[in-house]
């Protein structure tokens, strides 16, 4: 497991196989670890999911443990809107 220290003080987690992503500059937007590419925000968890399942386009990608900075492969799963809504902390 590799820790990516974000400028805001948060820490994102990724698997060793995705270590090259730790060399890039990531930011915390209040919800996800992101980086800007050509004025488009790219989420870390979506980059990792697309590496796991190339050429697949899930409706959404969910963090099983509800920690949106835990981008370990085993913590990510595809889902639809209703499944993603069901896996949220009760406010």
mmCIF file of C-alpha atoms in Angstrom:
data_model
loop_
_atom_site.group_PDB
_atom_site.id
_atom_site.type_symbol
_atom_site.label_atom_id
_atom_site.label_comp_id
_atom_site.label_asym_id
_atom_site.label_seq_id
_atom_site.Cartn_x
_atom_site.Cartn_y
_atom_site.Cartn_z
ATOM 1 C CA UNK A 1 0.000 0.000 0.000
ATOM 2 C CA UNK A 2 1.218 3.471 -0.889
ATOM 3 C CA UNK A 3 0.179 6.727 0.751
ATOM 4 C CA UNK A 4 -0.253 9.850 -1.344
ATOM 5 C CA UNK A 5 0.022 12.950 0.823
ATOM 6 C CA UNK A 6 -2.271 15.668 -0.495
ATOM 7 C CA UNK A 7 -1.429 19.383 -0.018
ATOM 8 C CA UNK A 8 -4.477 19.855 2.222
ATOM 9 C CA UNK A 9 -3.131 17.339 4.763
ATOM 10 C CA UNK A 10 -5.302 14.359 3.777
ATOM 11 C CA UNK A 11 -3.812 11.057 2.661
ATOM 12 C CA UNK A 12 -5.031 8.919 -0.234
ATOM 13 C CA UNK A 13 -4.254 5.189 -0.342
ATOM 14 C CA UNK A 14 -3.392 3.162 -3.440
ATOM 15 C CA UNK A 15 -2.033 -0.312 -4.177
ATOM 16 C CA UNK A 16 1.634 -0.869 -4.996
ATOM 17 C CA UNK A 17 0.721 -1.771 -8.588
ATOM 18 C CA UNK A 18 -0.496 1.819 -9.060
ATOM 19 C CA UNK A 19 2.693 3.376 -7.641
ATOM 20 C CA UNK A 20 3.271 5.503 -10.748
ATOM 21 C CA UNK A 21 0.188 7.547 -9.803
ATOM 22 C CA UNK A 22 1.923 8.646 -6.603
ATOM 23 C CA UNK A 23 4.406 10.597 -8.725
ATOM 24 C CA UNK A 24 1.632 12.881 -10.001
ATOM 25 C CA UNK A 25 0.287 15.911 -8.145
ATOM 26 C CA UNK A 26 -3.103 15.166 -6.585
ATOM 27 C CA UNK A 27 -5.386 17.521 -4.637
ATOM 28 C CA UNK A 28 -8.311 17.060 -2.263
ATOM 29 C CA UNK A 29 -11.443 18.816 -3.515
ATOM 30 C CA UNK A 30 -13.336 18.239 -0.273
ATOM 31 C CA UNK A 31 -14.584 14.868 -1.469
ATOM 32 C CA UNK A 32 -12.057 13.049 -3.699
ATOM 33 C CA UNK A 33 -8.377 12.993 -4.625
ATOM 34 C CA UNK A 34 -8.263 14.729 -8.003
ATOM 35 C CA UNK A 35 -5.862 16.231 -10.502
ATOM 36 C CA UNK A 36 -6.529 18.664 -13.293
ATOM 37 C CA UNK A 37 -5.723 17.658 -16.860
ATOM 38 C CA UNK A 38 -6.483 20.197 -19.581
ATOM 39 C CA UNK A 39 -8.957 21.984 -17.295
ATOM 40 C CA UNK A 40 -10.828 18.747 -16.483
ATOM 41 C CA UNK A 41 -10.820 17.242 -12.995
ATOM 42 C CA UNK A 42 -9.777 13.587 -12.967
ATOM 43 C CA UNK A 43 -10.597 11.495 -9.874
ATOM 44 C CA UNK A 44 -7.942 9.097 -8.590
ATOM 45 C CA UNK A 45 -10.418 6.287 -7.909
ATOM 46 C CA UNK A 46 -11.736 6.462 -11.487
ATOM 47 C CA UNK A 47 -8.227 6.249 -12.932
ATOM 48 C CA UNK A 48 -7.539 3.147 -10.848
ATOM 49 C CA UNK A 49 -10.872 1.544 -11.711
ATOM 50 C CA UNK A 50 -10.239 2.102 -15.425
ATOM 51 C CA UNK A 51 -6.893 0.309 -15.033
ATOM 52 C CA UNK A 52 -8.635 -2.620 -13.370
ATOM 53 C CA UNK A 53 -11.322 -2.889 -16.050
ATOM 54 C CA UNK A 54 -10.186 -1.268 -19.310
ATOM 55 C CA UNK A 55 -12.921 -0.434 -21.813
ATOM 56 C CA UNK A 56 -15.683 -0.622 -19.213
ATOM 57 C CA UNK A 57 -17.776 2.368 -18.288
ATOM 58 C CA UNK A 58 -19.712 1.846 -15.047
ATOM 59 C CA UNK A 59 -22.481 4.212 -14.072
ATOM 60 C CA UNK A 60 -20.548 5.030 -10.896
ATOM 61 C CA UNK A 61 -17.656 3.696 -8.832
ATOM 62 C CA UNK A 62 -18.250 3.174 -5.125
ATOM 63 C CA UNK A 63 -15.824 2.993 -2.181
ATOM 64 C CA UNK A 64 -16.899 -0.062 -0.165
ATOM 65 C CA UNK A 65 -15.636 1.326 3.158
ATOM 66 C CA UNK A 66 -17.096 4.829 2.511
ATOM 67 C CA UNK A 67 -13.598 6.379 2.687
ATOM 68 C CA UNK A 68 -13.331 8.297 -0.584
ATOM 69 C CA UNK A 69 -9.556 8.555 -0.226
ATOM 70 C CA UNK A 70 -9.112 4.788 0.088
ATOM 71 C CA UNK A 71 -8.451 3.950 -3.560
ATOM 72 C CA UNK A 72 -7.111 0.449 -2.926
ATOM 73 C CA UNK A 73 -8.377 -1.771 -5.753
ATOM 74 C CA UNK A 74 -10.221 -4.148 -3.423
ATOM 75 C CA UNK A 75 -12.160 -1.157 -2.030
ATOM 76 C CA UNK A 76 -13.591 -0.057 -5.407
ATOM 77 C CA UNK A 77 -16.660 -1.481 -7.127
ATOM 78 C CA UNK A 78 -18.986 -0.469 -9.905
ATOM 79 C CA UNK A 79 -22.531 0.460 -8.983
ATOM 80 C CA UNK A 80 -25.554 2.373 -10.145
ATOM 81 C CA UNK A 81 -26.977 5.495 -8.492
ATOM 82 C CA UNK A 82 -29.321 3.636 -6.140
ATOM 83 C CA UNK A 83 -26.582 1.258 -4.945
ATOM 84 C CA UNK A 84 -24.218 4.162 -4.404
ATOM 85 C CA UNK A 85 -26.877 6.099 -2.468
ATOM 86 C CA UNK A 86 -27.516 3.069 -0.265
ATOM 87 C CA UNK A 87 -23.824 2.943 0.659
ATOM 88 C CA UNK A 88 -23.600 6.340 2.359
ATOM 89 C CA UNK A 89 -23.234 7.470 5.920
ATOM 90 C CA UNK A 90 -26.539 8.441 7.493
ATOM 91 C CA UNK A 91 -26.565 12.147 8.274
#
